[in-house]
């Protein structure tokens, strides 16, 4: 069974940093592209970042470019999102999602990031 | 403001059919057959219901169907059931610097 489990969310002050993790199991992690998608409280979905299976190709949404860094460790079956210079508008539930030819076929349960003083 | 435009809400009675629209531009919905639809129940992660405009993943009921005309995609749910009550989001590949765009979401109420 495919499982994606996010962790690392929490309360952080504006300007602070946080590192999210996503532990994958039930499939060959190294064969799949992965994404981070977020959802602000009561709002819609927003794609955040993409990473290819090898990690060689990466994309970011304009809203996070230069502040967030996506990475992966295929040996540890893990996906990461390093978030720096956090702003109030980054407050959201962050989901990791397995890429299925450009769509998101499997999602984790999400981890809440709250940016507030 | 979301890149793709969806109605905020739609409703229907059990057994009826409803359609949710998703309007974009020639740079996203109209330019590619890469429109997908997600269902999200409160407090849950989204679930892929339709991909590549009209394809259903394994396990998704054939009551769900998708189509596209020009810059507008549509999700139709036939034979409405109580468990269909949820938020629905469309998404599309885009040629802009953002890889993927979503609609603002549509709340489906089953009366």
Coordinates of C-alpha atoms in Angstrom, one line a residue:
Chain A
X1 CA 0.0 0.0 0.0
X2 CA 1.3 3.4 -1.0
X3 CA 1.9 5.6 2.0
X4 CA 3.1 9.2 2.3
X5 CA 3.6 10.6 5.7
X6 CA 4.5 14.3 6.2
X7 CA 6.1 15.7 9.3
X8 CA 7.9 18.8 10.5
X9 CA 5.1 21.4 10.5
X10 CA 4.5 23.7 13.4
X11 CA 4.4 27.3 14.5
X12 CA 7.2 29.6 13.3
X13 CA 7.7 33.3 13.4
X14 CA 7.8 35.5 10.3
X15 CA 11.2 35.3 8.7
X16 CA 11.9 31.9 10.3
X17 CA 12.7 28.6 8.7
X18 CA 11.2 25.1 8.8
X19 CA 12.0 21.8 7.1
X20 CA 9.3 19.5 6.1
X21 CA 9.8 15.8 5.5
X22 CA 7.7 13.2 3.7
X23 CA 8.4 9.5 4.3
X24 CA 7.3 7.3 1.5
X25 CA 6.6 3.5 1.6
X26 CA 4.8 0.9 -0.4
X27 CA 6.3 1.7 -3.7
X28 CA 9.7 2.2 -5.4
X29 CA 10.3 5.9 -4.3
X30 CA 13.3 6.4 -6.6
X31 CA 11.1 5.8 -9.7
X32 CA 8.6 8.5 -9.1
X33 CA 8.6 12.3 -9.4
X34 CA 7.2 14.1 -6.4
X35 CA 5.5 17.3 -5.5
X36 CA 4.6 19.6 -2.6
X37 CA 1.1 21.1 -2.7
X38 CA -0.3 23.4 -0.1
X39 CA -3.7 24.6 1.1
X40 CA -4.2 27.7 3.2
X41 CA -6.9 27.5 5.8
X42 CA -10.3 27.5 4.2
X43 CA -8.7 28.1 0.8
X44 CA -7.9 26.2 -2.4
X45 CA -5.0 24.1 -3.5
X46 CA -1.7 25.6 -4.6
X47 CA 1.1 23.7 -6.3
X48 CA 4.4 24.6 -4.6
X49 CA 7.3 22.5 -6.0
X50 CA 8.2 19.5 -8.2
X51 CA 11.3 17.3 -8.2
X52 CA 12.1 14.6 -10.7
X53 CA 12.9 11.0 -9.7
X54 CA 16.6 11.5 -9.7
X55 CA 16.4 15.0 -8.3
X56 CA 18.0 16.6 -11.3
X57 CA 15.0 18.6 -12.4
X58 CA 13.2 21.0 -10.0
X59 CA 10.5 23.6 -10.4
X60 CA 9.0 26.1 -8.0
X61 CA 5.9 28.2 -7.9
X62 CA 6.7 31.9 -8.3
X63 CA 5.4 32.5 -4.8
X64 CA 8.1 30.5 -3.1
X65 CA 11.0 30.7 -5.6
X66 CA 14.2 31.7 -3.9
X67 CA 12.9 30.9 -0.4
X68 CA 12.0 27.2 -0.6
X69 CA 14.2 24.3 -1.6
X70 CA 12.9 20.9 -2.5
X71 CA 15.1 17.8 -2.2
X72 CA 15.0 14.1 -1.9
X73 CA 17.0 11.2 -0.5
X74 CA 16.1 8.1 -2.5
X75 CA 18.2 5.9 -0.2
X76 CA 15.9 7.0 2.7
X77 CA 12.7 7.1 0.6
X78 CA 12.2 10.6 1.7
X79 CA 11.2 14.0 0.3
X80 CA 12.0 17.3 1.9
X81 CA 11.0 21.0 1.7
X82 CA 13.3 23.5 3.3
X83 CA 11.3 26.7 3.8
X84 CA 13.2 29.9 4.6
X85 CA 12.1 33.5 5.0
X86 CA 8.6 32.4 5.9
X87 CA 5.7 34.8 5.6
X88 CA 2.2 34.8 7.0
X89 CA 0.9 33.9 3.6
X90 CA 2.9 30.6 3.7
X91 CA 0.5 29.4 6.5
X92 CA -1.1 26.3 5.1
X93 CA -1.4 22.5 5.2
X94 CA 1.5 21.2 3.2
X95 CA 0.9 17.9 1.3
X96 CA 3.5 15.7 -0.5
X97 CA 2.0 14.1 -3.5
X98 CA 3.3 11.4 -5.9
X99 CA 3.4 12.5 -9.5
X100 CA 1.4 10.3 -11.9
X101 CA 2.3 11.7 -15.4
X102 CA 1.7 15.3 -14.2
X103 CA -1.2 14.5 -11.8
X104 CA -1.2 13.7 -8.2
X105 CA -2.4 10.2 -7.7
X106 CA -1.3 9.7 -4.0
X107 CA -1.3 12.3 -1.3
X108 CA -0.1 12.3 2.3
X109 CA -2.3 13.5 5.2
X110 CA -0.6 16.9 5.3
X111 CA 1.3 18.8 7.9
X112 CA 0.2 22.3 9.1
X113 CA 2.6 25.2 9.0
X114 CA 1.6 28.3 10.8
X115 CA 3.6 31.5 10.4
X116 CA 2.8 34.0 13.1
X117 CA 4.4 36.1 15.8
Chain B
X1 CA -7.2 34.9 -7.1
X2 CA -7.0 31.4 -8.6
X3 CA -5.7 30.9 -12.1
X4 CA -8.7 28.7 -13.1
X5 CA -12.3 29.9 -12.5
X6 CA -14.8 27.5 -10.9
X7 CA -18.3 28.3 -9.5
X8 CA -18.1 28.6 -5.7
X9 CA -20.9 26.2 -5.2
X10 CA -23.3 23.8 -6.9
X11 CA -26.0 21.6 -5.5
X12 CA -28.2 18.7 -6.6
X13 CA -30.6 16.1 -5.3
X14 CA -29.7 12.4 -4.9
X15 CA -29.9 10.7 -8.3
X16 CA -29.6 13.9 -10.3
X17 CA -26.6 15.0 -12.4
X18 CA -24.5 18.1 -11.9
X19 CA -21.8 19.7 -13.9
X20 CA -18.9 21.8 -12.5
X21 CA -17.1 24.1 -15.0
X22 CA -13.5 25.2 -14.9
X23 CA -12.4 28.1 -17.1
X24 CA -8.9 29.0 -18.0
X25 CA -7.0 30.3 -21.0
X26 CA -5.2 29.0 -24.1
X27 CA -2.1 28.9 -22.0
X28 CA -3.5 26.2 -19.7
X29 CA -6.9 24.5 -20.1
X30 CA -7.4 25.4 -23.8
X31 CA -3.8 24.6 -24.8
X32 CA -3.3 21.1 -23.4
X33 CA -5.3 18.0 -22.7
X34 CA -3.8 17.9 -19.2
X35 CA -6.9 18.8 -17.1
X36 CA -7.5 16.9 -13.9
X37 CA -10.1 16.9 -11.2
X38 CA -9.8 16.3 -7.4
X39 CA -12.3 15.6 -4.8
X40 CA -11.7 16.7 -1.2
X41 CA -13.8 15.8 1.8
X42 CA -13.4 18.0 4.9
X43 CA -10.2 17.4 6.8
X44 CA -9.0 14.9 4.2
X45 CA -6.4 14.9 1.5
X46 CA -7.5 15.5 -2.1
X47 CA -8.3 12.4 -4.3
X48 CA -7.7 12.3 -8.0
X49 CA -11.0 11.7 -9.9
X50 CA -10.2 12.5 -13.5
X51 CA -6.9 13.0 -15.4
X52 CA -6.1 14.0 -18.9
X53 CA -9.5 15.7 -19.3
X54 CA -11.6 12.6 -19.3
X55 CA -9.8 9.5 -17.9
X56 CA -10.7 7.9 -14.6
X57 CA -8.1 6.3 -12.4
X58 CA -8.7 2.8 -11.3
X59 CA -11.3 2.6 -8.6
X60 CA -13.1 5.8 -9.4
X61 CA -16.8 5.4 -10.1
X62 CA -18.0 5.7 -13.7
X63 CA -20.5 8.2 -12.4
X64 CA -17.7 10.8 -12.7
X65 CA -16.8 12.0 -16.2
X66 CA -14.8 14.9 -17.7
X67 CA -14.8 16.8 -20.9
X68 CA -13.3 20.0 -22.4
X69 CA -14.4 22.6 -24.9
X70 CA -12.1 25.4 -25.8
X71 CA -10.8 27.0 -22.6
X72 CA -13.4 25.4 -20.4
X73 CA -13.3 22.0 -18.8
X74 CA -16.2 20.3 -17.1
X75 CA -16.7 17.6 -14.5
X76 CA -20.1 15.8 -14.5
X77 CA -21.3 13.6 -11.7
X78 CA -24.3 11.5 -12.5
X79 CA -26.6 9.7 -10.1
X80 CA -25.6 12.0 -7.2
X81 CA -25.0 10.2 -3.9
X82 CA -24.7 11.6 -0.4
X83 CA -21.0 10.7 -0.3
X84 CA -20.3 12.9 -3.4
X85 CA -20.8 16.0 -1.2
X86 CA -17.3 17.5 -1.1
X87 CA -15.1 20.2 -2.6
X88 CA -13.9 19.7 -6.1
X89 CA -10.8 21.3 -7.7
X90 CA -9.8 21.4 -11.3
X91 CA -6.2 21.7 -12.3
X92 CA -4.2 22.1 -15.5
X93 CA -0.7 22.1 -16.8
X94 CA 0.3 25.6 -17.8
X95 CA 2.9 27.1 -20.1
X96 CA 3.6 29.8 -17.6
X97 CA 6.4 29.7 -15.1
X98 CA 4.1 27.9 -12.8
X99 CA 4.0 24.2 -13.6
X100 CA 0.5 23.5 -12.5
X101 CA -2.5 25.7 -11.7
X102 CA -5.6 25.0 -9.7
X103 CA -9.1 26.3 -9.7
X104 CA -10.5 28.0 -6.6
X105 CA -12.7 24.9 -5.8
X106 CA -16.4 24.2 -5.9
X107 CA -18.4 23.1 -2.9
X108 CA -20.9 20.4 -4.0
X109 CA -23.9 20.1 -1.7
X110 CA -26.2 17.0 -2.1
X111 CA -29.6 18.2 -1.0

